[in-house]
Amino acid sequence: MCSRRGRPRSAEADSAILEATRAALGELGWSKLTMGDVAARAGVAKTTLYRRWPAKSALVVDAVAVLFDELELPDRGSLAADVEGVVVQFAALLERPETKTALMAVVAEATRDEALRARVRASIVDRQKRLVLLGRERAQSRGELPREPDQVKAARTADLIFDVIAGAVFHRTLVSAVPVDEEWARMFTALLLGGLAAVQD
């Protein structure tokens, strides 16, 4: 009975810690953020943090990654509609204050920290490629995209699709600070799918 009651408390503590990390980042920035501050905000002991996250960088990346895990790829009936939907959803996520602040802090720090950059790739980039793989599988099942028997080429194509979508939406939303609306998503998707067809020919 004790172990069953303990698991929800642990999950609740993790959620509180990650939420406190994002709040602290927004208020203090990367350089002033400390594990002690996060522990105090979350109402846990510092030892609790260090058992789960050995360093501040690991904690912050996980705090950002959990936001990206909210992204989904609803089946809207066609590849174009699926892409448009995830583009709008991704842009909305980036426009949330906690996402914007945390992500920009991590990206800035990762330019000087190779270990942090690797953790970002593993915890955010590689995990979110699941959306590309799912969308491609659906499109292939519908006959909208050809299957690629060469697994190396298929992996490179998936990487390219992810980089183009993530790069374009990130730049427009966080660098240019221009909203992504339905019309932009439609035009971007047409450009993406036209380029994908050329690559696969």
mmCIF file of C-alpha atoms in Angstrom:
data_model
loop_
_atom_site.group_PDB
_atom_site.id
_atom_site.type_symbol
_atom_site.label_atom_id
_atom_site.label_comp_id
_atom_site.label_asym_id
_atom_site.label_seq_id
_atom_site.Cartn_x
_atom_site.Cartn_y
_atom_site.Cartn_z
ATOM 1 C CA MET A 1 0.000 0.000 0.000
ATOM 2 C CA CYS A 2 2.832 2.413 0.860
ATOM 3 C CA SER A 3 4.533 2.055 -2.512
ATOM 4 C CA ARG A 4 1.288 2.728 -4.366
ATOM 5 C CA ARG A 5 0.679 5.877 -2.320
ATOM 6 C CA GLY A 6 4.296 6.969 -2.828
ATOM 7 C CA ARG A 7 4.248 6.978 -6.624
ATOM 8 C CA PRO A 8 1.628 9.728 -7.035
ATOM 9 C CA ARG A 9 3.497 11.889 -4.508
ATOM 10 C CA SER A 10 6.732 11.429 -6.476
ATOM 11 C CA ALA A 11 5.059 12.313 -9.783
ATOM 12 C CA GLU A 12 3.423 15.324 -8.152
ATOM 13 C CA ALA A 13 6.772 16.444 -6.754
ATOM 14 C CA ASP A 14 8.438 16.102 -10.170
ATOM 15 C CA SER A 15 5.688 18.187 -11.762
ATOM 16 C CA ALA A 16 6.017 20.861 -9.077
ATOM 17 C CA ILE A 17 9.791 20.939 -9.495
ATOM 18 C CA LEU A 18 9.636 21.344 -13.280
ATOM 19 C CA GLU A 19 6.976 24.034 -12.990
ATOM 20 C CA ALA A 20 9.057 25.856 -10.373
ATOM 21 C CA THR A 21 12.091 25.636 -12.664
ATOM 22 C CA ARG A 22 10.246 27.320 -15.522
ATOM 23 C CA ALA A 23 8.942 30.040 -13.205
ATOM 24 C CA ALA A 24 12.413 30.668 -11.775
ATOM 25 C CA LEU A 25 13.924 30.866 -15.246
ATOM 26 C CA GLY A 26 11.390 33.478 -16.241
ATOM 27 C CA GLU A 27 12.072 35.604 -13.186
ATOM 28 C CA LEU A 28 15.800 35.093 -12.624
ATOM 29 C CA GLY A 29 17.283 33.995 -15.952
ATOM 30 C CA TRP A 30 19.783 31.196 -16.446
ATOM 31 C CA SER A 31 22.759 32.719 -14.600
ATOM 32 C CA LYS A 32 20.893 33.451 -11.342
ATOM 33 C CA LEU A 33 18.831 30.280 -11.274
ATOM 34 C CA THR A 34 19.936 27.893 -8.515
ATOM 35 C CA MET A 35 18.861 24.443 -7.442
ATOM 36 C CA GLY A 36 18.165 25.878 -3.980
ATOM 37 C CA ASP A 37 15.739 28.433 -5.389
ATOM 38 C CA VAL A 38 13.886 25.757 -7.346
ATOM 39 C CA ALA A 39 13.680 23.505 -4.289
ATOM 40 C CA ALA A 40 12.244 26.330 -2.194
ATOM 41 C CA ARG A 41 9.643 27.212 -4.823
ATOM 42 C CA ALA A 42 8.626 23.581 -5.245
ATOM 43 C CA GLY A 43 8.539 22.921 -1.507
ATOM 44 C CA VAL A 44 11.052 20.061 -1.596
ATOM 45 C CA ALA A 45 14.505 19.447 -0.191
ATOM 46 C CA LYS A 46 17.557 20.104 -2.365
ATOM 47 C CA THR A 47 18.514 16.460 -1.932
ATOM 48 C CA THR A 48 15.281 15.543 -3.721
ATOM 49 C CA LEU A 49 16.397 17.583 -6.734
ATOM 50 C CA TYR A 50 19.914 16.184 -6.811
ATOM 51 C CA ARG A 51 18.677 12.592 -6.657
ATOM 52 C CA ARG A 52 16.682 13.216 -9.833
ATOM 53 C CA TRP A 53 18.788 15.844 -11.618
ATOM 54 C CA PRO A 54 22.562 15.942 -11.042
ATOM 55 C CA ALA A 55 22.957 19.457 -12.463
ATOM 56 C CA LYS A 56 21.009 22.610 -13.211
ATOM 57 C CA SER A 57 21.334 22.074 -16.963
ATOM 58 C CA ALA A 58 19.663 18.665 -16.799
ATOM 59 C CA LEU A 59 16.828 20.062 -14.698
ATOM 60 C CA VAL A 60 16.165 22.980 -17.044
ATOM 61 C CA VAL A 61 16.187 20.820 -20.165
ATOM 62 C CA ASP A 62 13.654 18.460 -18.600
ATOM 63 C CA ALA A 63 11.520 21.436 -17.585
ATOM 64 C CA VAL A 64 11.423 22.540 -21.221
ATOM 65 C CA ALA A 65 11.087 19.036 -22.676
ATOM 66 C CA VAL A 66 7.901 18.277 -20.766
ATOM 67 C CA LEU A 67 6.208 21.186 -22.548
ATOM 68 C CA PHE A 68 7.135 19.785 -25.954
ATOM 69 C CA ASP A 69 5.785 16.381 -24.972
ATOM 70 C CA GLU A 70 2.342 18.019 -25.031
ATOM 71 C CA LEU A 71 2.527 18.276 -28.833
ATOM 72 C CA GLU A 72 0.291 15.853 -30.698
ATOM 73 C CA LEU A 73 -0.431 15.043 -34.333
ATOM 74 C CA PRO A 74 -4.184 14.583 -34.703
ATOM 75 C CA ASP A 75 -5.239 12.683 -37.813
ATOM 76 C CA ARG A 76 -6.945 15.358 -39.938
ATOM 77 C CA GLY A 77 -7.343 13.169 -43.011
ATOM 78 C CA SER A 78 -4.469 14.326 -45.228
ATOM 79 C CA LEU A 79 -0.757 15.015 -44.982
ATOM 80 C CA ALA A 80 -1.235 18.714 -45.710
ATOM 81 C CA ALA A 81 -3.896 19.095 -43.023
ATOM 82 C CA ASP A 82 -1.770 17.157 -40.522
ATOM 83 C CA VAL A 83 1.263 19.381 -41.165
ATOM 84 C CA GLU A 84 -0.776 22.587 -40.963
ATOM 85 C CA GLY A 85 -2.249 21.437 -37.666
ATOM 86 C CA VAL A 86 1.059 20.616 -36.014
ATOM 87 C CA VAL A 87 2.649 23.855 -37.293
ATOM 88 C CA VAL A 88 -0.084 25.963 -35.679
ATOM 89 C CA GLN A 89 0.082 23.880 -32.488
ATOM 90 C CA PHE A 90 3.886 24.177 -32.325
ATOM 91 C CA ALA A 91 3.751 27.946 -32.820
ATOM 92 C CA ALA A 92 1.140 28.298 -30.069
ATOM 93 C CA LEU A 93 3.392 26.345 -27.719
ATOM 94 C CA LEU A 94 6.372 28.577 -28.510
ATOM 95 C CA GLU A 95 4.295 31.689 -27.839
ATOM 96 C CA ARG A 96 3.504 30.605 -24.276
ATOM 97 C CA PRO A 97 5.609 32.766 -21.907
ATOM 98 C CA GLU A 98 6.996 29.817 -19.937
ATOM 99 C CA THR A 99 8.044 27.995 -23.115
ATOM 100 C CA LYS A 100 9.577 31.042 -24.730
ATOM 101 C CA THR A 101 11.611 32.056 -21.677
ATOM 102 C CA ALA A 102 12.824 28.574 -20.812
ATOM 103 C CA LEU A 103 13.660 27.573 -24.381
ATOM 104 C CA MET A 104 15.554 30.750 -25.204
ATOM 105 C CA ALA A 105 17.594 30.401 -22.003
ATOM 106 C CA VAL A 106 18.474 26.799 -22.781
ATOM 107 C CA VAL A 107 19.349 27.526 -26.416
ATOM 108 C CA ALA A 108 21.580 30.446 -25.419
ATOM 109 C CA GLU A 109 23.425 28.442 -22.778
ATOM 110 C CA ALA A 110 23.750 25.397 -25.058
ATOM 111 C CA THR A 111 25.853 27.413 -27.514
ATOM 112 C CA ARG A 112 28.596 27.321 -24.850
ATOM 113 C CA ASP A 113 27.962 23.879 -23.396
ATOM 114 C CA GLU A 114 28.309 20.785 -25.572
ATOM 115 C CA ALA A 115 26.911 18.454 -22.891
ATOM 116 C CA LEU A 116 23.831 20.631 -22.574
ATOM 117 C CA ARG A 117 23.453 20.741 -26.354
ATOM 118 C CA ALA A 118 23.562 16.946 -26.461
ATOM 119 C CA ARG A 119 20.906 16.730 -23.752
ATOM 120 C CA VAL A 120 18.682 19.140 -25.692
ATOM 121 C CA ARG A 121 19.012 16.925 -28.771
ATOM 122 C CA ALA A 122 18.199 13.778 -26.813
ATOM 123 C CA SER A 123 15.399 15.136 -24.637
ATOM 124 C CA ILE A 124 13.666 17.537 -27.029
ATOM 125 C CA VAL A 125 14.762 17.186 -30.651
ATOM 126 C CA ASP A 126 15.002 13.401 -30.902
ATOM 127 C CA ARG A 127 11.811 12.862 -28.891
ATOM 128 C CA GLN A 128 9.788 15.247 -31.040
ATOM 129 C CA LYS A 129 10.861 13.562 -34.263
ATOM 130 C CA ARG A 130 8.141 11.065 -33.321
ATOM 131 C CA LEU A 131 5.665 13.518 -34.871
ATOM 132 C CA VAL A 132 7.461 13.419 -38.220
ATOM 133 C CA LEU A 133 7.652 9.634 -38.183
ATOM 134 C CA LEU A 134 3.967 9.327 -37.309
ATOM 135 C CA GLY A 135 2.904 11.828 -39.968
ATOM 136 C CA ARG A 136 5.020 10.132 -42.622
ATOM 137 C CA GLU A 137 3.655 6.689 -41.733
ATOM 138 C CA ARG A 138 0.086 7.967 -42.010
ATOM 139 C CA ALA A 139 0.800 9.627 -45.341
ATOM 140 C CA GLN A 140 2.410 6.455 -46.679
ATOM 141 C CA SER A 141 -0.577 4.392 -45.540
ATOM 142 C CA ARG A 142 -2.895 6.796 -47.396
ATOM 143 C CA GLY A 143 -0.699 6.586 -50.510
ATOM 144 C CA GLU A 144 0.282 10.255 -50.283
ATOM 145 C CA LEU A 145 3.997 9.499 -49.891
ATOM 146 C CA PRO A 146 6.086 6.632 -51.281
ATOM 147 C CA ARG A 147 7.725 4.249 -48.854
ATOM 148 C CA GLU A 148 11.501 4.524 -48.710
ATOM 149 C CA PRO A 149 13.117 1.061 -48.600
ATOM 150 C CA ASP A 150 16.535 2.582 -47.932
ATOM 151 C CA GLN A 151 16.425 3.101 -44.144
ATOM 152 C CA VAL A 152 19.408 5.438 -44.114
ATOM 153 C CA LYS A 153 17.795 7.713 -46.687
ATOM 154 C CA ALA A 154 14.449 7.494 -44.874
ATOM 155 C CA ALA A 155 16.088 8.631 -41.639
ATOM 156 C CA ARG A 156 17.788 11.533 -43.403
ATOM 157 C CA THR A 157 14.489 12.576 -44.961
ATOM 158 C CA ALA A 158 12.797 12.525 -41.543
ATOM 159 C CA ASP A 159 15.600 14.658 -40.112
ATOM 160 C CA LEU A 160 15.214 17.142 -42.965
ATOM 161 C CA ILE A 161 11.460 17.424 -42.498
ATOM 162 C CA PHE A 162 11.896 18.020 -38.782
ATOM 163 C CA ASP A 163 14.637 20.618 -39.278
ATOM 164 C CA VAL A 164 12.615 22.556 -41.851
ATOM 165 C CA ILE A 165 9.441 22.659 -39.743
ATOM 166 C CA ALA A 166 11.150 23.359 -36.422
ATOM 167 C CA GLY A 167 13.527 25.908 -37.914
ATOM 168 C CA ALA A 168 10.881 27.868 -39.793
ATOM 169 C CA VAL A 169 8.383 28.001 -36.941
ATOM 170 C CA PHE A 170 11.050 28.790 -34.332
ATOM 171 C CA HIS A 171 12.467 31.618 -36.454
ATOM 172 C CA ARG A 172 9.104 33.180 -37.263
ATOM 173 C CA THR A 173 7.743 32.919 -33.721
ATOM 174 C CA LEU A 174 10.783 33.668 -31.553
ATOM 175 C CA VAL A 175 13.238 35.516 -33.821
ATOM 176 C CA SER A 176 10.975 37.523 -36.113
ATOM 177 C CA ALA A 177 8.233 37.614 -33.439
ATOM 178 C CA VAL A 178 5.496 37.327 -36.062
ATOM 179 C CA PRO A 179 2.444 35.176 -35.299
ATOM 180 C CA VAL A 180 1.881 31.959 -37.197
ATOM 181 C CA ASP A 181 -1.673 32.055 -38.506
ATOM 182 C CA GLU A 182 -3.650 29.564 -40.581
ATOM 183 C CA GLU A 183 -2.726 31.264 -43.868
ATOM 184 C CA TRP A 184 1.010 31.196 -43.114
ATOM 185 C CA ALA A 185 0.722 27.554 -42.063
ATOM 186 C CA ARG A 186 -1.054 26.724 -45.341
ATOM 187 C CA MET A 187 1.573 28.475 -47.483
ATOM 188 C CA PHE A 188 4.438 26.951 -45.517
ATOM 189 C CA THR A 189 2.945 23.466 -45.837
ATOM 190 C CA ALA A 190 2.568 23.845 -49.610
ATOM 191 C CA LEU A 191 6.216 24.894 -49.848
ATOM 192 C CA LEU A 192 7.342 22.019 -47.620
ATOM 193 C CA LEU A 193 5.415 19.329 -49.482
ATOM 194 C CA GLY A 194 6.539 20.666 -52.860
ATOM 195 C CA GLY A 195 10.147 20.494 -51.736
ATOM 196 C CA LEU A 196 9.666 17.038 -50.239
ATOM 197 C CA ALA A 197 8.306 15.746 -53.533
ATOM 198 C CA ALA A 198 11.380 17.077 -55.332
ATOM 199 C CA VAL A 199 13.735 15.440 -52.822
ATOM 200 C CA GLN A 200 12.020 12.087 -53.160
ATOM 201 C CA ASP A 201 11.914 12.057 -56.967
#
